[in-house]
Amino acid sequence: MAKVKRLGLFRHAKSDWDDMSLRDFDRGLNARGQRGAALMGRHIAEYGAKWDRVLASPAKRIKLTLESSALKVPVDYVDAAYLADSTTLMAMLTAIAGDPSAVMLAGHNPGMQELALDLAGATNENALFGEVLEKFPTAGFAVLDLAIDKWADCAPNCGRIVHFARPRDLDPELGPVGVG
């Protein structure tokens, strides 16, 4: 029987669009994003998984999301993670050196959502798969258990989504603006 690797996917919090002269890479977080990142950071810490490391996009909004989340995990910023698609993120996972049991990716959509769906695949659909399929919102956090012995074995259909949380699940005030 294969060991299980744990993968966390943490999307950046709501970004700040006030200064339209900034490059996409340089956008920070708005106040709602800072609040959502802090809330999700507490949730991730309380989830109980011990994350060995985070592979993250170097974009400012990712750095500020991780800073606001106050996670106590070593972070490696990887240029290729900026706006990466599922294929690029999967390649990052298969290249992980050593044998960490739990790795988190911090990045952008649509890549984060695509990766979760690709790893779980139609063969491992569950209610959480449906929620991720519907939307992987800002500051969303998913956990997948991957039935692999080593990260090099990471491939489509090797995982199952075992947890999915959004800021609005923890604080309704952080839900979509103008709804309900």
C-alpha positions as protocol buffer text, in pm:
chain_id: "A"
residue {
  index: 1
  type: MET
  ca { x: 0 y: 0 z: 0 }
}
residue {
  index: 2
  type: ALA
  ca { x: 128 y: 344 z: -90 }
}
residue {
  index: 3
  type: LYS
  ca { x: 213 y: 601 z: 171 }
}
residue {
  index: 4
  type: VAL
  ca { x: 11 y: 918 z: 169 }
}
residue {
  index: 5
  type: LYS
  ca { x: 154 y: 1260 z: 97 }
}
residue {
  index: 6
  type: ARG
  ca { x: -47 y: 1561 z: 207 }
}
residue {
  index: 7
  type: LEU
  ca { x: -80 y: 1864 z: -18 }
}
residue {
  index: 8
  type: GLY
  ca { x: -224 y: 2196 z: 90 }
}
residue {
  index: 9
  type: LEU
  ca { x: -337 y: 2455 z: -164 }
}
residue {
  index: 10
  type: PHE
  ca { x: -370 y: 2812 z: -37 }
}
residue {
  index: 11
  type: ARG
  ca { x: -486 y: 3078 z: -280 }
}
residue {
  index: 12
  type: HIS
  ca { x: -382 y: 3438 z: -219 }
}
residue {
  index: 13
  type: ALA
  ca { x: -629 y: 3664 z: -37 }
}
residue {
  index: 14
  type: LYS
  ca { x: -826 y: 3949 z: -200 }
}
residue {
  index: 15
  type: SER
  ca { x: -590 y: 4177 z: -384 }
}
residue {
  index: 16
  type: ASP
  ca { x: -586 y: 4553 z: -390 }
}
residue {
  index: 17
  type: TRP
  ca { x: -692 y: 4718 z: -716 }
}
residue {
  index: 18
  type: ASP
  ca { x: -676 y: 5079 z: -593 }
}
residue {
  index: 19
  type: ASP
  ca { x: -355 y: 5164 z: -780 }
}
residue {
  index: 20
  type: MET
  ca { x: -410 y: 5065 z: -1142 }
}
residue {
  index: 21
  type: SER
  ca { x: -55 y: 5174 z: -1231 }
}
residue {
  index: 22
  type: LEU
  ca { x: 89 y: 4871 z: -1046 }
}
residue {
  index: 23
  type: ARG
  ca { x: 189 y: 4562 z: -1241 }
}
residue {
  index: 24
  type: ASP
  ca { x: -20 y: 4254 z: -1156 }
}
residue {
  index: 25
  type: PHE
  ca { x: 286 y: 4104 z: -984 }
}
residue {
  index: 26
  type: ASP
  ca { x: 311 y: 4405 z: -749 }
}
residue {
  index: 27
  type: ARG
  ca { x: -49 y: 4428 z: -629 }
}
residue {
  index: 28
  type: GLY
  ca { x: -91 y: 4392 z: -253 }
}
residue {
  index: 29
  type: LEU
  ca { x: -394 y: 4297 z: -45 }
}
residue {
  index: 30
  type: ASN
  ca { x: -693 y: 4510 z: 36 }
}
residue {
  index: 31
  type: ALA
  ca { x: -824 y: 4532 z: 396 }
}
residue {
  index: 32
  type: ARG
  ca { x: -1071 y: 4249 z: 336 }
}
residue {
  index: 33
  type: GLY
  ca { x: -786 y: 4036 z: 201 }
}
residue {
  index: 34
  type: GLN
  ca { x: -567 y: 4102 z: 506 }
}
residue {
  index: 35
  type: ARG
  ca { x: -856 y: 4002 z: 732 }
}
residue {
  index: 36
  type: GLY
  ca { x: -930 y: 3689 z: 527 }
}
residue {
  index: 37
  type: ALA
  ca { x: -564 y: 3582 z: 520 }
}
residue {
  index: 38
  type: ALA
  ca { x: -533 y: 3619 z: 899 }
}
residue {
  index: 39
  type: LEU
  ca { x: -853 y: 3421 z: 953 }
}
residue {
  index: 40
  type: MET
  ca { x: -744 y: 3145 z: 715 }
}
residue {
  index: 41
  type: GLY
  ca { x: -399 y: 3134 z: 874 }
}
residue {
  index: 42
  type: ARG
  ca { x: -561 y: 3059 z: 1210 }
}
residue {
  index: 43
  type: HIS
  ca { x: -779 y: 2797 z: 1044 }
}
residue {
  index: 44
  type: ILE
  ca { x: -481 y: 2631 z: 873 }
}
residue {
  index: 45
  type: ALA
  ca { x: -292 y: 2622 z: 1204 }
}
residue {
  index: 46
  type: GLU
  ca { x: -594 y: 2472 z: 1380 }
}
residue {
  index: 47
  type: TYR
  ca { x: -648 y: 2215 z: 1104 }
}
residue {
  index: 48
  type: GLY
  ca { x: -376 y: 2010 z: 1265 }
}
residue {
  index: 49
  type: ALA
  ca { x: -149 y: 1919 z: 975 }
}
residue {
  index: 50
  type: LYS
  ca { x: 220 y: 1985 z: 1022 }
}
residue {
  index: 51
  type: TRP
  ca { x: 338 y: 2147 z: 700 }
}
residue {
  index: 52
  type: ASP
  ca { x: 701 y: 2079 z: 618 }
}
residue {
  index: 53
  type: ARG
  ca { x: 734 y: 2364 z: 371 }
}
residue {
  index: 54
  type: VAL
  ca { x: 550 y: 2603 z: 143 }
}
residue {
  index: 55
  type: LEU
  ca { x: 626 y: 2649 z: -225 }
}
residue {
  index: 56
  type: ALA
  ca { x: 494 y: 2989 z: -324 }
}
residue {
  index: 57
  type: SER
  ca { x: 462 y: 3237 z: -603 }
}
residue {
  index: 58
  type: PRO
  ca { x: 685 y: 3541 z: -540 }
}
residue {
  index: 59
  type: ALA
  ca { x: 401 y: 3785 z: -623 }
}
residue {
  index: 60
  type: LYS
  ca { x: 347 y: 4055 z: -361 }
}
residue {
  index: 61
  type: ARG
  ca { x: -9 y: 3942 z: -285 }
}
residue {
  index: 62
  type: ILE
  ca { x: 115 y: 3590 z: -209 }
}
residue {
  index: 63
  type: LYS
  ca { x: 390 y: 3719 z: 19 }
}
residue {
  index: 64
  type: LEU
  ca { x: 141 y: 3942 z: 203 }
}
residue {
  index: 65
  type: THR
  ca { x: -113 y: 3658 z: 229 }
}
residue {
  index: 66
  type: LEU
  ca { x: 148 y: 3435 z: 391 }
}
residue {
  index: 67
  type: GLU
  ca { x: 267 y: 3719 z: 615 }
}
residue {
  index: 68
  type: SER
  ca { x: -89 y: 3798 z: 726 }
}
residue {
  index: 69
  type: SER
  ca { x: -165 y: 3430 z: 782 }
}
residue {
  index: 70
  type: ALA
  ca { x: 125 y: 3407 z: 1031 }
}
residue {
  index: 71
  type: LEU
  ca { x: 196 y: 3045 z: 939 }
}
residue {
  index: 72
  type: LYS
  ca { x: 515 y: 2917 z: 1096 }
}
residue {
  index: 73
  type: VAL
  ca { x: 635 y: 2720 z: 794 }
}
residue {
  index: 74
  type: PRO
  ca { x: 949 y: 2763 z: 583 }
}
residue {
  index: 75
  type: VAL
  ca { x: 863 y: 2925 z: 248 }
}
residue {
  index: 76
  type: ASP
  ca { x: 1045 y: 2877 z: -82 }
}
residue {
  index: 77
  type: TYR
  ca { x: 945 y: 3139 z: -339 }
}
residue {
  index: 78
  type: VAL
  ca { x: 951 y: 2984 z: -687 }
}
residue {
  index: 79
  type: ASP
  ca { x: 938 y: 3212 z: -991 }
}
residue {
  index: 80
  type: ALA
  ca { x: 759 y: 2946 z: -1197 }
}
residue {
  index: 81
  type: ALA
  ca { x: 468 y: 2948 z: -951 }
}
residue {
  index: 82
  type: TYR
  ca { x: 359 y: 3299 z: -1054 }
}
residue {
  index: 83
  type: LEU
  ca { x: 25 y: 3255 z: -1237 }
}
residue {
  index: 84
  type: ALA
  ca { x: 122 y: 2890 z: -1296 }
}
residue {
  index: 85
  type: ASP
  ca { x: -117 y: 2647 z: -1457 }
}
residue {
  index: 86
  type: SER
  ca { x: -185 y: 2296 z: -1331 }
}
residue {
  index: 87
  type: THR
  ca { x: 88 y: 2140 z: -1547 }
}
residue {
  index: 88
  type: THR
  ca { x: 354 y: 2375 z: -1411 }
}
residue {
  index: 89
  type: LEU
  ca { x: 239 y: 2325 z: -1051 }
}
residue {
  index: 90
  type: MET
  ca { x: 240 y: 1947 z: -1099 }
}
residue {
  index: 91
  type: ALA
  ca { x: 596 y: 1969 z: -1234 }
}
residue {
  index: 92
  type: MET
  ca { x: 696 y: 2165 z: -922 }
}
residue {
  index: 93
  type: LEU
  ca { x: 549 y: 1890 z: -704 }
}
residue {
  index: 94
  type: THR
  ca { x: 726 y: 1608 z: -889 }
}
residue {
  index: 95
  type: ALA
  ca { x: 1057 y: 1794 z: -850 }
}
residue {
  index: 96
  type: ILE
  ca { x: 1037 y: 1821 z: -469 }
}
residue {
  index: 97
  type: ALA
  ca { x: 1363 y: 1696 z: -321 }
}
residue {
  index: 98
  type: GLY
  ca { x: 1383 y: 1492 z: -4 }
}
residue {
  index: 99
  type: ASP
  ca { x: 1078 y: 1324 z: 138 }
}
residue {
  index: 100
  type: PRO
  ca { x: 860 y: 1585 z: 310 }
}
residue {
  index: 101
  type: SER
  ca { x: 525 y: 1435 z: 403 }
}
residue {
  index: 102
  type: ALA
  ca { x: 322 y: 1757 z: 385 }
}
residue {
  index: 103
  type: VAL
  ca { x: 378 y: 2042 z: 139 }
}
residue {
  index: 104
  type: MET
  ca { x: 166 y: 2349 z: 77 }
}
residue {
  index: 105
  type: LEU
  ca { x: 147 y: 2547 z: -246 }
}
residue {
  index: 106
  type: ALA
  ca { x: 52 y: 2915 z: -221 }
}
residue {
  index: 107
  type: GLY
  ca { x: -54 y: 3056 z: -553 }
}
residue {
  index: 108
  type: HIS
  ca { x: -308 y: 3188 z: -798 }
}
residue {
  index: 109
  type: ASN
  ca { x: -617 y: 3082 z: -984 }
}
residue {
  index: 110
  type: PRO
  ca { x: -704 y: 2925 z: -1214 }
}
residue {
  index: 111
  type: GLY
  ca { x: -397 y: 2706 z: -1155 }
}
residue {
  index: 112
  type: MET
  ca { x: -478 y: 2617 z: -794 }
}
residue {
  index: 113
  type: GLN
  ca { x: -832 y: 2507 z: -879 }
}
residue {
  index: 114
  type: GLU
  ca { x: -717 y: 2317 z: -1188 }
}
residue {
  index: 115
  type: LEU
  ca { x: -447 y: 2136 z: -990 }
}
residue {
  index: 116
  type: ALA
  ca { x: -691 y: 2026 z: -719 }
}
residue {
  index: 117
  type: LEU
  ca { x: -934 y: 1893 z: -979 }
}
residue {
  index: 118
  type: ASP
  ca { x: -661 y: 1725 z: -1185 }
}
residue {
  index: 119
  type: LEU
  ca { x: -509 y: 1553 z: -882 }
}
residue {
  index: 120
  type: ALA
  ca { x: -844 y: 1429 z: -756 }
}
residue {
  index: 121
  type: GLY
  ca { x: -981 y: 1352 z: -1101 }
}
residue {
  index: 122
  type: ALA
  ca { x: -1325 y: 1222 z: -1178 }
}
residue {
  index: 123
  type: THR
  ca { x: -1244 y: 889 z: -1014 }
}
residue {
  index: 124
  type: ASN
  ca { x: -1211 y: 1053 z: -671 }
}
residue {
  index: 125
  type: GLU
  ca { x: -1502 y: 1296 z: -682 }
}
residue {
  index: 126
  type: ASN
  ca { x: -1677 y: 1377 z: -355 }
}
residue {
  index: 127
  type: ALA
  ca { x: -1878 y: 1669 z: -217 }
}
residue {
  index: 128
  type: LEU
  ca { x: -1559 y: 1871 z: -166 }
}
residue {
  index: 129
  type: PHE
  ca { x: -1460 y: 1811 z: -528 }
}
residue {
  index: 130
  type: GLY
  ca { x: -1790 y: 1971 z: -627 }
}
residue {
  index: 131
  type: GLU
  ca { x: -1725 y: 2274 z: -407 }
}
residue {
  index: 132
  type: VAL
  ca { x: -1376 y: 2323 z: -553 }
}
residue {
  index: 133
  type: LEU
  ca { x: -1517 y: 2274 z: -903 }
}
residue {
  index: 134
  type: GLU
  ca { x: -1774 y: 2549 z: -839 }
}
residue {
  index: 135
  type: LYS
  ca { x: -1518 y: 2804 z: -717 }
}
residue {
  index: 136
  type: PHE
  ca { x: -1177 y: 2824 z: -548 }
}
residue {
  index: 137
  type: PRO
  ca { x: -1211 y: 3176 z: -404 }
}
residue {
  index: 138
  type: THR
  ca { x: -945 y: 3412 z: -276 }
}
residue {
  index: 139
  type: ALA
  ca { x: -789 y: 3285 z: 48 }
}
residue {
  index: 140
  type: GLY
  ca { x: -943 y: 2943 z: -19 }
}
residue {
  index: 141
  type: PHE
  ca { x: -760 y: 2646 z: 135 }
}
residue {
  index: 142
  type: ALA
  ca { x: -783 y: 2287 z: 16 }
}
residue {
  index: 143
  type: VAL
  ca { x: -612 y: 1975 z: 145 }
}
residue {
  index: 144
  type: LEU
  ca { x: -555 y: 1668 z: -68 }
}
residue {
  index: 145
  type: ASP
  ca { x: -428 y: 1330 z: 41 }
}
residue {
  index: 146
  type: LEU
  ca { x: -216 y: 1184 z: -238 }
}
residue {
  index: 147
  type: ALA
  ca { x: -171 y: 806 z: -263 }
}
residue {
  index: 148
  type: ILE
  ca { x: 196 y: 826 z: -356 }
}
residue {
  index: 149
  type: ASP
  ca { x: 523 y: 708 z: -202 }
}
residue {
  index: 150
  type: LYS
  ca { x: 730 y: 999 z: -326 }
}
residue {
  index: 151
  type: TRP
  ca { x: 657 y: 1339 z: -479 }
}
residue {
  index: 152
  type: ALA
  ca { x: 802 y: 1228 z: -813 }
}
residue {
  index: 153
  type: ASP
  ca { x: 497 y: 997 z: -839 }
}
residue {
  index: 154
  type: CYS
  ca { x: 252 y: 1288 z: -828 }
}
residue {
  index: 155
  type: ALA
  ca { x: 16 y: 1259 z: -1124 }
}
residue {
  index: 156
  type: PRO
  ca { x: -346 y: 1318 z: -1220 }
}
residue {
  index: 157
  type: ASN
  ca { x: -598 y: 1107 z: -1028 }
}
residue {
  index: 158
  type: CYS
  ca { x: -360 y: 1026 z: -741 }
}
residue {
  index: 159
  type: GLY
  ca { x: -541 y: 1231 z: -479 }
}
residue {
  index: 160
  type: ARG
  ca { x: -858 y: 1298 z: -292 }
}
residue {
  index: 161
  type: ILE
  ca { x: -979 y: 1634 z: -161 }
}
residue {
  index: 162
  type: VAL
  ca { x: -1021 y: 1585 z: 214 }
}
residue {
  index: 163
  type: HIS
  ca { x: -1072 y: 1945 z: 328 }
}
residue {
  index: 164
  type: PHE
  ca { x: -1184 y: 2272 z: 174 }
}
residue {
  index: 165
  type: ALA
  ca { x: -1242 y: 2600 z: 356 }
}
residue {
  index: 166
  type: ARG
  ca { x: -1318 y: 2952 z: 242 }
}
residue {
  index: 167
  type: PRO
  ca { x: -1309 y: 3272 z: 446 }
}
residue {
  index: 168
  type: ARG
  ca { x: -1689 y: 3297 z: 423 }
}
residue {
  index: 169
  type: ASP
  ca { x: -1720 y: 2952 z: 587 }
}
residue {
  index: 170
  type: LEU
  ca { x: -1549 y: 3092 z: 896 }
}
residue {
  index: 171
  type: ASP
  ca { x: -1688 y: 3445 z: 889 }
}
residue {
  index: 172
  type: PRO
  ca { x: -2002 y: 3521 z: 683 }
}
residue {
  index: 173
  type: GLU
  ca { x: -1895 y: 3886 z: 660 }
}
residue {
  index: 174
  type: LEU
  ca { x: -1610 y: 3768 z: 434 }
}
residue {
  index: 175
  type: GLY
  ca { x: -1854 y: 3619 z: 186 }
}
residue {
  index: 176
  type: PRO
  ca { x: -1928 y: 3767 z: -154 }
}
residue {
  index: 177
  type: VAL
  ca { x: -2013 y: 4137 z: -143 }
}
residue {
  index: 178
  type: GLY
  ca { x: -2368 y: 4223 z: -235 }
}
residue {
  index: 179
  type: VAL
  ca { x: -2506 y: 3872 z: -180 }
}
residue {
  index: 180
  type: GLY
  ca { x: -2795 y: 3795 z: 49 }
}
